[in-house]
Tab-separated table of C-alpha atoms and ligand atoms in Angstrom:
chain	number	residue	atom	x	y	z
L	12	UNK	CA	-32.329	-21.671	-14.399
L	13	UNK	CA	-29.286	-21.961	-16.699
L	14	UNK	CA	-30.690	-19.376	-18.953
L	15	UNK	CA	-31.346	-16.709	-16.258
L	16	UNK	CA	-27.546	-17.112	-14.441
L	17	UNK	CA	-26.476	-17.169	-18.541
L	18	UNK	CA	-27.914	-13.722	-18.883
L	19	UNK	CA	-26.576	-12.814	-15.674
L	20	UNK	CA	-24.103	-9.795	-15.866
L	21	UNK	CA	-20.068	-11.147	-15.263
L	22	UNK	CA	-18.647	-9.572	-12.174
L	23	UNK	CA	-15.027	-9.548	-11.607
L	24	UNK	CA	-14.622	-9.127	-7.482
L	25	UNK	CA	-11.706	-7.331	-6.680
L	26	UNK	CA	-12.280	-8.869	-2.749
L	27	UNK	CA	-9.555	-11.342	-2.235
L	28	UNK	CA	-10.073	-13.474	0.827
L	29	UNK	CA	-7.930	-15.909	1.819
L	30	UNK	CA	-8.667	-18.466	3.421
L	31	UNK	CA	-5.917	-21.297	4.505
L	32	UNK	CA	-6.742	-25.177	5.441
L	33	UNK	CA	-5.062	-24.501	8.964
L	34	UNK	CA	-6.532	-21.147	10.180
L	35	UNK	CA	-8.844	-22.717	11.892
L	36	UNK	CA	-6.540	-24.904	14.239
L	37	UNK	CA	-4.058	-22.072	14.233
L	38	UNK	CA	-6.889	-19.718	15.973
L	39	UNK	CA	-7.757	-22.519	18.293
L	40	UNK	CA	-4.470	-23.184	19.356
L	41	UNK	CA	-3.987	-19.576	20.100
L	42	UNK	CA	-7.077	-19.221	22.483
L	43	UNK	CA	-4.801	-21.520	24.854
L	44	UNK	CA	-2.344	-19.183	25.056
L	45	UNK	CA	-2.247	-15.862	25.916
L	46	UNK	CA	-4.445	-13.159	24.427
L	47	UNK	CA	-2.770	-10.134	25.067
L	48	UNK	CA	-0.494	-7.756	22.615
L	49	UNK	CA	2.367	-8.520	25.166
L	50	UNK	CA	2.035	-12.335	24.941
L	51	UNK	CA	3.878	-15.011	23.540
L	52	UNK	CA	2.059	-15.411	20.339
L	53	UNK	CA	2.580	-11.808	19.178
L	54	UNK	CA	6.277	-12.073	19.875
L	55	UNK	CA	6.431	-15.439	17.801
L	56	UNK	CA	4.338	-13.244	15.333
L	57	UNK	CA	7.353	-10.161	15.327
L	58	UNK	CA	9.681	-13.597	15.094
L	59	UNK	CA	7.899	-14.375	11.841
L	60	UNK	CA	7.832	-10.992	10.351
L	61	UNK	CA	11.524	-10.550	11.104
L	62	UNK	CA	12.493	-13.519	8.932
L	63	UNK	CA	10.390	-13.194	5.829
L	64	UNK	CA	10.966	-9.298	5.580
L	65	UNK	CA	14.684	-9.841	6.674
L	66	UNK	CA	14.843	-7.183	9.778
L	67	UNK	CA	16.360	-6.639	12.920
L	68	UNK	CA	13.359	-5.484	14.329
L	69	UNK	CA	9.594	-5.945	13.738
L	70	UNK	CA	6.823	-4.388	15.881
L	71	UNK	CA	2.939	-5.684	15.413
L	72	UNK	CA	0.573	-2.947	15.797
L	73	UNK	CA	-2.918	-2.482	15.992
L	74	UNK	CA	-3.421	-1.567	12.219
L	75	UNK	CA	-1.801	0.493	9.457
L	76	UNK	CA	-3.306	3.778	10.538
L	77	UNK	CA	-1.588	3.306	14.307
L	78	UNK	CA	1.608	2.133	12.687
L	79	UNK	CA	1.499	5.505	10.493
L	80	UNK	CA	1.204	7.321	13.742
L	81	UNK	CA	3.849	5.731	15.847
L	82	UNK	CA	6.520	5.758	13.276
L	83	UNK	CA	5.645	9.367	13.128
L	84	UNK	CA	6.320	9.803	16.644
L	85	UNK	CA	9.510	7.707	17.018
L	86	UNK	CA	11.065	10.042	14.288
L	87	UNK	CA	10.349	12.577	16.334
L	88	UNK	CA	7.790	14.295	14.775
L	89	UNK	CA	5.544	16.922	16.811
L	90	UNK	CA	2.698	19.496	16.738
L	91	UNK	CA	3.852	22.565	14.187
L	92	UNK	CA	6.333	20.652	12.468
L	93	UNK	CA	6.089	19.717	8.404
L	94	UNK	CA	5.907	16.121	6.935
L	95	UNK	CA	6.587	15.696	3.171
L	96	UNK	CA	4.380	13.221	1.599
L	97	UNK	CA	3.265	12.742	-1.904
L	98	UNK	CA	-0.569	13.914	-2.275
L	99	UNK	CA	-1.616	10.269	-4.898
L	100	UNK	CA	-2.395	8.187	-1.513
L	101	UNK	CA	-5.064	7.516	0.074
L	102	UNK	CA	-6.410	9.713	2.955
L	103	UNK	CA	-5.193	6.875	5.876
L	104	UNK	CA	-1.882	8.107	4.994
L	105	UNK	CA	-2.210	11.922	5.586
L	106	UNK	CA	-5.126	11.965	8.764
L	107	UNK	CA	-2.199	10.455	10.942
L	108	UNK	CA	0.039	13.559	10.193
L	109	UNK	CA	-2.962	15.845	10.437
L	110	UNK	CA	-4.163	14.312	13.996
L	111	UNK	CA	-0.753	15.003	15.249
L	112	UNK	CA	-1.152	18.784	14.616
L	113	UNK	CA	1.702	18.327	12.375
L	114	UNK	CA	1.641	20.219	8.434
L	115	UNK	CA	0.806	17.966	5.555
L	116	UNK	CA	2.982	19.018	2.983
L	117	UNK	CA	2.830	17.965	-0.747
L	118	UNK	CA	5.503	16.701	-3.067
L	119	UNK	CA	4.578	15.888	-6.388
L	120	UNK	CA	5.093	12.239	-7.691
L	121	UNK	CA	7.130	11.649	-10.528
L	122	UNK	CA	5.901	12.199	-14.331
L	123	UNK	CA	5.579	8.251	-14.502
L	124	UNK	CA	5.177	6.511	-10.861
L	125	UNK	CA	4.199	6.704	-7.526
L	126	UNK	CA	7.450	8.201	-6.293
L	127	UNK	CA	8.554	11.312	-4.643
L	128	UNK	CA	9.776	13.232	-7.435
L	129	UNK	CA	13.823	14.412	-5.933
L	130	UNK	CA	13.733	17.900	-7.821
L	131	UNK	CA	9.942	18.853	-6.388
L	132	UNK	CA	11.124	17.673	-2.900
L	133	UNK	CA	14.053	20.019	-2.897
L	134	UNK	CA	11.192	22.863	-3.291
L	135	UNK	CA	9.721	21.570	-0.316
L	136	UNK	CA	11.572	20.698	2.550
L	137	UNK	CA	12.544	23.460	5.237
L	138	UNK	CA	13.865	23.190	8.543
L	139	UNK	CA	10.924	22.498	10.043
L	140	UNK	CA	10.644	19.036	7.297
L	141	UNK	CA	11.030	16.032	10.437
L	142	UNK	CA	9.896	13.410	8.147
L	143	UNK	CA	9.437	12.281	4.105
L	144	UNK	CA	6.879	9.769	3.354
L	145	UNK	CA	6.604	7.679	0.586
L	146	UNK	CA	3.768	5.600	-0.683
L	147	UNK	CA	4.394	2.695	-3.271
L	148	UNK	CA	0.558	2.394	-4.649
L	149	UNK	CA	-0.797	-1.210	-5.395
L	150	UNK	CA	2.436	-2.599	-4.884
L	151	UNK	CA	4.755	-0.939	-7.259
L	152	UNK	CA	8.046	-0.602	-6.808
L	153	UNK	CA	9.154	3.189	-6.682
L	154	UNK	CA	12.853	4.601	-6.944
L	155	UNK	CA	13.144	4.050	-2.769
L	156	UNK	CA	16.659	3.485	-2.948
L	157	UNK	CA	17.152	7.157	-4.802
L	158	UNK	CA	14.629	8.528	-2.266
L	159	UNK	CA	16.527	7.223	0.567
L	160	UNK	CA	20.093	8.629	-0.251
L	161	UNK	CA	18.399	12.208	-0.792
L	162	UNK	CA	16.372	12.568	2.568
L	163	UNK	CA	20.038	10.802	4.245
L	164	UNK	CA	21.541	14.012	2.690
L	165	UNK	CA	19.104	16.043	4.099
L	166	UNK	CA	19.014	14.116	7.702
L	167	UNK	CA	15.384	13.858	7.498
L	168	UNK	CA	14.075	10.334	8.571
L	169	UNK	CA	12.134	8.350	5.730
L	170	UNK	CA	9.385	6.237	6.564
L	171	UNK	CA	7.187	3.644	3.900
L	172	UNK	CA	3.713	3.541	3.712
L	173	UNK	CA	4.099	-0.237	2.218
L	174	UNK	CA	0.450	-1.293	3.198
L	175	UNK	CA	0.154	-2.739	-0.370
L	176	UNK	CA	3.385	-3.801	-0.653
L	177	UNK	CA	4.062	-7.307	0.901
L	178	UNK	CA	6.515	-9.074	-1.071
L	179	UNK	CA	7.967	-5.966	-3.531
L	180	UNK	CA	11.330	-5.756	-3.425
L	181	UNK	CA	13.999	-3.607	-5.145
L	182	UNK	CA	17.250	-5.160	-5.940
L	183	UNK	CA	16.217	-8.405	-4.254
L	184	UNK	CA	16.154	-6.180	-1.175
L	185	UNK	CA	12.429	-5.538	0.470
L	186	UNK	CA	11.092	-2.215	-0.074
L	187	UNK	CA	11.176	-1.768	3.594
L	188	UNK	CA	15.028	-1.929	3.570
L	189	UNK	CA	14.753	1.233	1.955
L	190	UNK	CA	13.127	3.015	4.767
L	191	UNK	CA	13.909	4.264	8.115
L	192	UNK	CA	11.117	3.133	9.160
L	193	UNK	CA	8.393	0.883	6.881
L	194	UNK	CA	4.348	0.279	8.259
L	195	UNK	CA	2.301	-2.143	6.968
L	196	UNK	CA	-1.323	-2.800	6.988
L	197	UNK	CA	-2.985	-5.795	7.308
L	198	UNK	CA	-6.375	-5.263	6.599
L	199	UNK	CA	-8.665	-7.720	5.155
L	200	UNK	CA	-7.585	-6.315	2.168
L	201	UNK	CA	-4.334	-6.963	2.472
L	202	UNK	CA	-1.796	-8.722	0.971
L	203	UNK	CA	-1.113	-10.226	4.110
L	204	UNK	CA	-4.747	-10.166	5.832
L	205	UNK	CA	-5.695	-10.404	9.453
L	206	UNK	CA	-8.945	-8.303	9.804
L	207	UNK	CA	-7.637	-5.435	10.892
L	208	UNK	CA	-3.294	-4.928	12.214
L	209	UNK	CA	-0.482	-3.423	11.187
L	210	UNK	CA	3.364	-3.802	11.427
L	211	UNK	CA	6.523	-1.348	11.476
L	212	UNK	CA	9.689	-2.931	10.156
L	213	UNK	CA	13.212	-0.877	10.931
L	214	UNK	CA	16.776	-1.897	11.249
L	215	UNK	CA	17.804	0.929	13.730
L	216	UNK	CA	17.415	-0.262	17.358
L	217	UNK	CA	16.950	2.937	18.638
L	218	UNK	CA	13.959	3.582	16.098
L	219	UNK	CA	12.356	0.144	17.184
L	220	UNK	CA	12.532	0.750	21.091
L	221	UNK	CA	10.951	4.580	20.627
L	222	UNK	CA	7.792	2.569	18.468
L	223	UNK	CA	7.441	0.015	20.676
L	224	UNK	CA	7.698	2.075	24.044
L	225	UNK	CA	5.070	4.635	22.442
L	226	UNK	CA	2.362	2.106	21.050
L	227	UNK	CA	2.648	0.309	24.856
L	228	UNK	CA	1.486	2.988	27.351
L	229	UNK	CA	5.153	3.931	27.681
L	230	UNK	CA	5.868	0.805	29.223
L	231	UNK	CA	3.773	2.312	32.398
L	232	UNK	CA	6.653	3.210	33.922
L	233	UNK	CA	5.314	7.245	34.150
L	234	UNK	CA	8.203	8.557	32.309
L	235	UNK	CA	7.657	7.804	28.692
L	236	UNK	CA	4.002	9.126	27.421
L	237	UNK	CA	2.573	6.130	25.417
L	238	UNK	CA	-0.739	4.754	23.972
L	239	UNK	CA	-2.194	1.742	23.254
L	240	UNK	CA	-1.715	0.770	19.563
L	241	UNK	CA	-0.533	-2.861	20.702
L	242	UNK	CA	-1.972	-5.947	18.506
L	243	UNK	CA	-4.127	-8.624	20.206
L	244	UNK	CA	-2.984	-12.051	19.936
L	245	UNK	CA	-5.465	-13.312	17.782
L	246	UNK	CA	-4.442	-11.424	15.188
L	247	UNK	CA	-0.766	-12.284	15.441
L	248	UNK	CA	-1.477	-15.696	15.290
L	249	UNK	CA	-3.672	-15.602	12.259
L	250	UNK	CA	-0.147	-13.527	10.531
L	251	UNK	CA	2.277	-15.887	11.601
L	252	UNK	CA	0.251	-18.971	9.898
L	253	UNK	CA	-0.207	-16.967	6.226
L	254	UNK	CA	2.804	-15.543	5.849
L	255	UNK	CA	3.909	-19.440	5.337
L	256	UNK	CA	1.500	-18.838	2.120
L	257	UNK	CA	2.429	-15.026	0.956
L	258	UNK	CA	4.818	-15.956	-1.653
L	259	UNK	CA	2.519	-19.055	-2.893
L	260	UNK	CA	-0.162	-16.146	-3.095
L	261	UNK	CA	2.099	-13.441	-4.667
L	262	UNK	CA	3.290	-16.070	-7.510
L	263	UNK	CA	-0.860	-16.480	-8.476
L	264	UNK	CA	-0.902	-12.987	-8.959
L	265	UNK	CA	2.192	-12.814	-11.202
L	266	UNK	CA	1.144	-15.552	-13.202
L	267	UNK	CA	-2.567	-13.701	-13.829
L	268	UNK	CA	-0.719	-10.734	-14.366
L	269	UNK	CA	1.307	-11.851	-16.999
L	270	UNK	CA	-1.605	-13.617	-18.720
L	271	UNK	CA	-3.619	-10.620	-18.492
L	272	UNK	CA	-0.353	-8.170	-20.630
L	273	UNK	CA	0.608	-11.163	-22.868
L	274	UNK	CA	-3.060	-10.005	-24.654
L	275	UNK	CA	-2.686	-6.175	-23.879
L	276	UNK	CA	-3.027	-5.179	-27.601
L	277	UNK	CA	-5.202	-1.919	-27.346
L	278	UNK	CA	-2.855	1.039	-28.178
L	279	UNK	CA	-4.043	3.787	-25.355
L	280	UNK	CA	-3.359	1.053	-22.899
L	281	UNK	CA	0.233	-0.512	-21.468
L	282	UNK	CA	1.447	-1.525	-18.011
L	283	UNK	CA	3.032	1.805	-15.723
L	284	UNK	CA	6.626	1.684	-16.735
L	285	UNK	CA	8.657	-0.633	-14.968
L	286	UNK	CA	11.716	0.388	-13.078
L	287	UNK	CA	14.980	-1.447	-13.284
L	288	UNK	CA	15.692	-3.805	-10.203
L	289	UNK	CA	11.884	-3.639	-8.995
L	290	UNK	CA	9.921	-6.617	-8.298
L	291	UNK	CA	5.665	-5.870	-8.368
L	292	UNK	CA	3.728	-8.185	-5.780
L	293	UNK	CA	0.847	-7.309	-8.366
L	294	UNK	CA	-1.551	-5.818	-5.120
L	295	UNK	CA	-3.309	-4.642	-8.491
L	296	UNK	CA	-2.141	-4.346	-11.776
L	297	UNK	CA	-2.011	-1.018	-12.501
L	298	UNK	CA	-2.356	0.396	-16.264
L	299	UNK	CA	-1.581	3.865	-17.603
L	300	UNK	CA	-4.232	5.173	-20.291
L	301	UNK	CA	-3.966	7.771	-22.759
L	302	UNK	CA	-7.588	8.505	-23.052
L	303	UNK	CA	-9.206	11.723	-23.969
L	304	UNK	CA	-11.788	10.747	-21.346
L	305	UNK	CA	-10.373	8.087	-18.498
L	306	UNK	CA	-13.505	8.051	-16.607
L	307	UNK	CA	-15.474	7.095	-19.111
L	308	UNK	CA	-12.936	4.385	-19.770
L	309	UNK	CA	-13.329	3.489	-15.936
L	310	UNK	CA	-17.361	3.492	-16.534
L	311	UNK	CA	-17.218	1.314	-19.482
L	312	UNK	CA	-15.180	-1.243	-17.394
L	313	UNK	CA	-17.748	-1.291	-14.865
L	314	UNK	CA	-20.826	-1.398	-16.628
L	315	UNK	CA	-18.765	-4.845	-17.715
L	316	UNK	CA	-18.284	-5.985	-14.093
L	317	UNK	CA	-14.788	-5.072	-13.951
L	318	UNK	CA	-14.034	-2.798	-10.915
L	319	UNK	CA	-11.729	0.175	-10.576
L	320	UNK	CA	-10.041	1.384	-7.075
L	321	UNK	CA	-9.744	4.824	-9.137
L	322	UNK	CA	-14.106	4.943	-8.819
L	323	UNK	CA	-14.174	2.571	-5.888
L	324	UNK	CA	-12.104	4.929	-3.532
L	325	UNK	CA	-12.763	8.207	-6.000
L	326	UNK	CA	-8.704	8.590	-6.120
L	327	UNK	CA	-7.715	12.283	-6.280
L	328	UNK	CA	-4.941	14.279	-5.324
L	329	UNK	CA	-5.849	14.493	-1.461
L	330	UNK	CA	-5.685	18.242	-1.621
L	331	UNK	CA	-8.779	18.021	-3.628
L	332	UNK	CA	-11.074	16.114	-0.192
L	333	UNK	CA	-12.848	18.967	1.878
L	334	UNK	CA	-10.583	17.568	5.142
L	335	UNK	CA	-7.227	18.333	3.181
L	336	UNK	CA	-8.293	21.451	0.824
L	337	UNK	CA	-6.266	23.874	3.510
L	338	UNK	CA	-3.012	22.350	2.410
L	339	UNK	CA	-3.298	22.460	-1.178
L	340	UNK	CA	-0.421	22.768	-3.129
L	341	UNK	CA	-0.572	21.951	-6.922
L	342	UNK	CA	1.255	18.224	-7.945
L	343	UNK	CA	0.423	18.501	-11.844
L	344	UNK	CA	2.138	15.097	-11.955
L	345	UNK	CA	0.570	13.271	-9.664
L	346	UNK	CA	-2.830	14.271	-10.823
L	347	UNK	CA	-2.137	13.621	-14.190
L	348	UNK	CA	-1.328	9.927	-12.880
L	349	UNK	CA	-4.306	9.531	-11.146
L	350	UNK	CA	-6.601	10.823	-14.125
L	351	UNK	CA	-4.752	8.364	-17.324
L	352	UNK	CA	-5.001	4.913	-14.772
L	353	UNK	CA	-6.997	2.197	-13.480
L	354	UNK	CA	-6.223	-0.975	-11.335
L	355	UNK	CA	-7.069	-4.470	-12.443
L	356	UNK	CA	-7.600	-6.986	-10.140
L	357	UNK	CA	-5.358	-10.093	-10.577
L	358	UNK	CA	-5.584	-12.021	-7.086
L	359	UNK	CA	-5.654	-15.908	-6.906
L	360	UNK	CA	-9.441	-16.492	-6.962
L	361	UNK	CA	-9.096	-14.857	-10.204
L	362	UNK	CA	-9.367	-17.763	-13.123
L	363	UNK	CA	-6.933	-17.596	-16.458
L	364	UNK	CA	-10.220	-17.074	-18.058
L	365	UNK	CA	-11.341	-13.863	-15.973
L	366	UNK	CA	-7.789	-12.508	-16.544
L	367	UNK	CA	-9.639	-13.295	-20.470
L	368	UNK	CA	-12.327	-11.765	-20.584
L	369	UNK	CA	-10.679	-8.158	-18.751
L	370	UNK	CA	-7.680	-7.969	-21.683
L	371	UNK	CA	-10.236	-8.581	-23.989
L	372	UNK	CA	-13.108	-6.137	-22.836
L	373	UNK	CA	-9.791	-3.766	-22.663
L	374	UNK	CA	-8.883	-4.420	-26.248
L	375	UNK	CA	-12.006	-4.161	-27.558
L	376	UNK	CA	-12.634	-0.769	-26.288
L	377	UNK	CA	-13.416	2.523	-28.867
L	378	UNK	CA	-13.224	5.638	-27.112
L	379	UNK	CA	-15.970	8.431	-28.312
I	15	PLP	C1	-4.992	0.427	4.067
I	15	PLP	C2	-4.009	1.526	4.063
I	15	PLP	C3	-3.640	2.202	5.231
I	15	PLP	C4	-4.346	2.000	6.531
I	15	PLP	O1	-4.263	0.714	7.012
I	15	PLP	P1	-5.326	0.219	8.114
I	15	PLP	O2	-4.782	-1.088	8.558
I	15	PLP	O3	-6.646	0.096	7.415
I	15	PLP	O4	-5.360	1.244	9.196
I	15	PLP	C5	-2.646	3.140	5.169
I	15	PLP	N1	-2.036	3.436	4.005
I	15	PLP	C6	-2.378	2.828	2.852
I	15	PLP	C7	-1.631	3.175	1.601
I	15	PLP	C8	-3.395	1.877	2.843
I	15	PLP	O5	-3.746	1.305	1.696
């Protein structure tokens, strides 16, 4: 038996689940309570999410997809009108804009990160532009501050697409503090995980009341259209007992992290630059390649067991899917970014010894 799990190929899982001594008693102390998206335990859940993201306002939402969607609509966003996103995310971030009958349009990313790049965006907005958003991708920081004093300047409301980015801050600050309005996911995949849910985060009042009017029916009062993007109780109560244990969880990640570059030695392979002030919650590491041939880079490190969101999710420029091909506009930066990367997975489960054997499959690599 030893000999056959010996010569058993090593697999790296990129699944994180976390799983927490009191989630158990947490769930069944929630059943005695109410269930609903209105009760108690999802407003002790926005109490919780307040604090550890330091906002005035938090609103729980049915998942990351709805949250897209209502921030959309509280800034005022409707049918024939243009949103300015960066084409390097995935498609959950671009369907919401498209289901409202609103016009994807693309900004490239800068030459070295995930962020709107200022001098493309200048190119794109018109006066029909009623919202810029920005995707940090597996957690790393992007220029938000710089983002948000050029869309002020253009009075066009920002919103985050932070569902990897729990815990990143810039300038000590949040990401989210950035934003006029920030979503989060909270997918099973999530840095902050509670099956499926989702979360906006905004300091302006005014903002807060228009998301949570629209994602509750309009309150049923027959004035204000609404739908039902609340989050069930369940859910909230799950969130409110982990976020006790996101930072524990984020520090795991840093320390494999930093392991796992203290060996980086190969010379077509570094970290994505770093920008000043920014603080990764290392979703994924994230590594920039100078390859002739990434893919095959990508293959080689899963024939070794060592997954890739770039082939897990086939990242590519989402003008390049069949759904977005009619808005197509070029982002020469942003698919260069997505063709010389990978992610590496670096979540607690992960051992000092897995973090290992990855830098050294990495450095050991020949290309041709
Ligand atoms: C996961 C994800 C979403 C969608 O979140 P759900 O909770 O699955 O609806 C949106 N944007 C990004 C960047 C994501 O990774």
């Amino acid at each position: 038996m030893a000999e056959t799990s010996a010569q058993t190929k090593r697999v790296i899982s990129d699944k994180y689940r976390a799983s927490h001594e009191d989630d158990q008693s947490t769930l069944a102390a929630a059943l005695d309570r109410g269930l609903s998206g209105t009760s108690d335990t999802v407003s002790d859940y926005e109490a919780a999410l307040r604090g550890y993201f330091s906002h005035r306002n938090a609103i729980a939402i049915s998942s990351g997809g709805a949250a897209i969607t209502v921030a959309l609509v509280a800034a005022g966003v409707k049918a024939g009108d243009e949103v300015v996103l960066t084409p390097t995310c995935p498609l959950c971030t671009v369907y919401p804009v498209m289901d409202m009958g609103a016009k994807p349009v693309f900004v490239d990313t800068r030459p070295d990160g995930f962020g709107v790049d200022l001098a493309d965006l200048e190119r794109v907005v018109t006066k029909k532009t009623r919202a810029i958003i920005e995707i940090p991708m597996w957690g790393m920081p992007t220029q938000v501050d710089e983002l948000q004093k050029a869309a002020r300047k253009a009075g066009i409301p920002l919103i985050l697409d932070l569902a990897h980015s729990h815990g990143s801050t810039l300038h000590g600050r949040s990401l989210s503090a950035y934003g006029d309005l920030s979503c989060y996911s909270t997918h099973e995949r999530k840095p902050l995980a509670t099956g499926e849910g989702g979360f906006i985060l905004t300091d302006n009042d005014d903002l807060a009341k228009r998301c949570r009017d629209y994602s509750r029916f309009g309150n049923l009062n027959g004035r204000d259209f609404g739908l039902n993007f609340k989050l069930g109780a369940l859910a909230a109560a799950l969130g409110t007992n982990r976020i006790k244990y996101l930072d524990r969880q984020l520090e795991a990640r840093r320390k494999n992290a930093e392991r796992f570059l203290s060996q980086l030695k190969h010379p077509s392979v570094r970290e994505f630059t770093r920008i000043e002030g920014g603080k990764h919650n290392y979703y994924f590491l994230t590594l920039r390649t100078s390859f002739a041939n990434n893919r095959r880079f990508i293959d080689y490190l899963d024939d070794h067991g060592v997954p890739s969101d770039i082939k897990r999710y086939g990242c590519r420029c989402l003008y390049d899917f069949p759904a977005v091909e009619q808005y197509r506009r070029p982002c020469p930066n942003g698919e260069r970014l997505l063709n010389s990367m990978t992610t590496i997975p670096v979540h607690p489960a992960l051992s000092g010894d897995d973090m290992d054997y990855m830098v050294g499959l990495i450095n050991a690599y020949r290309e041709g």
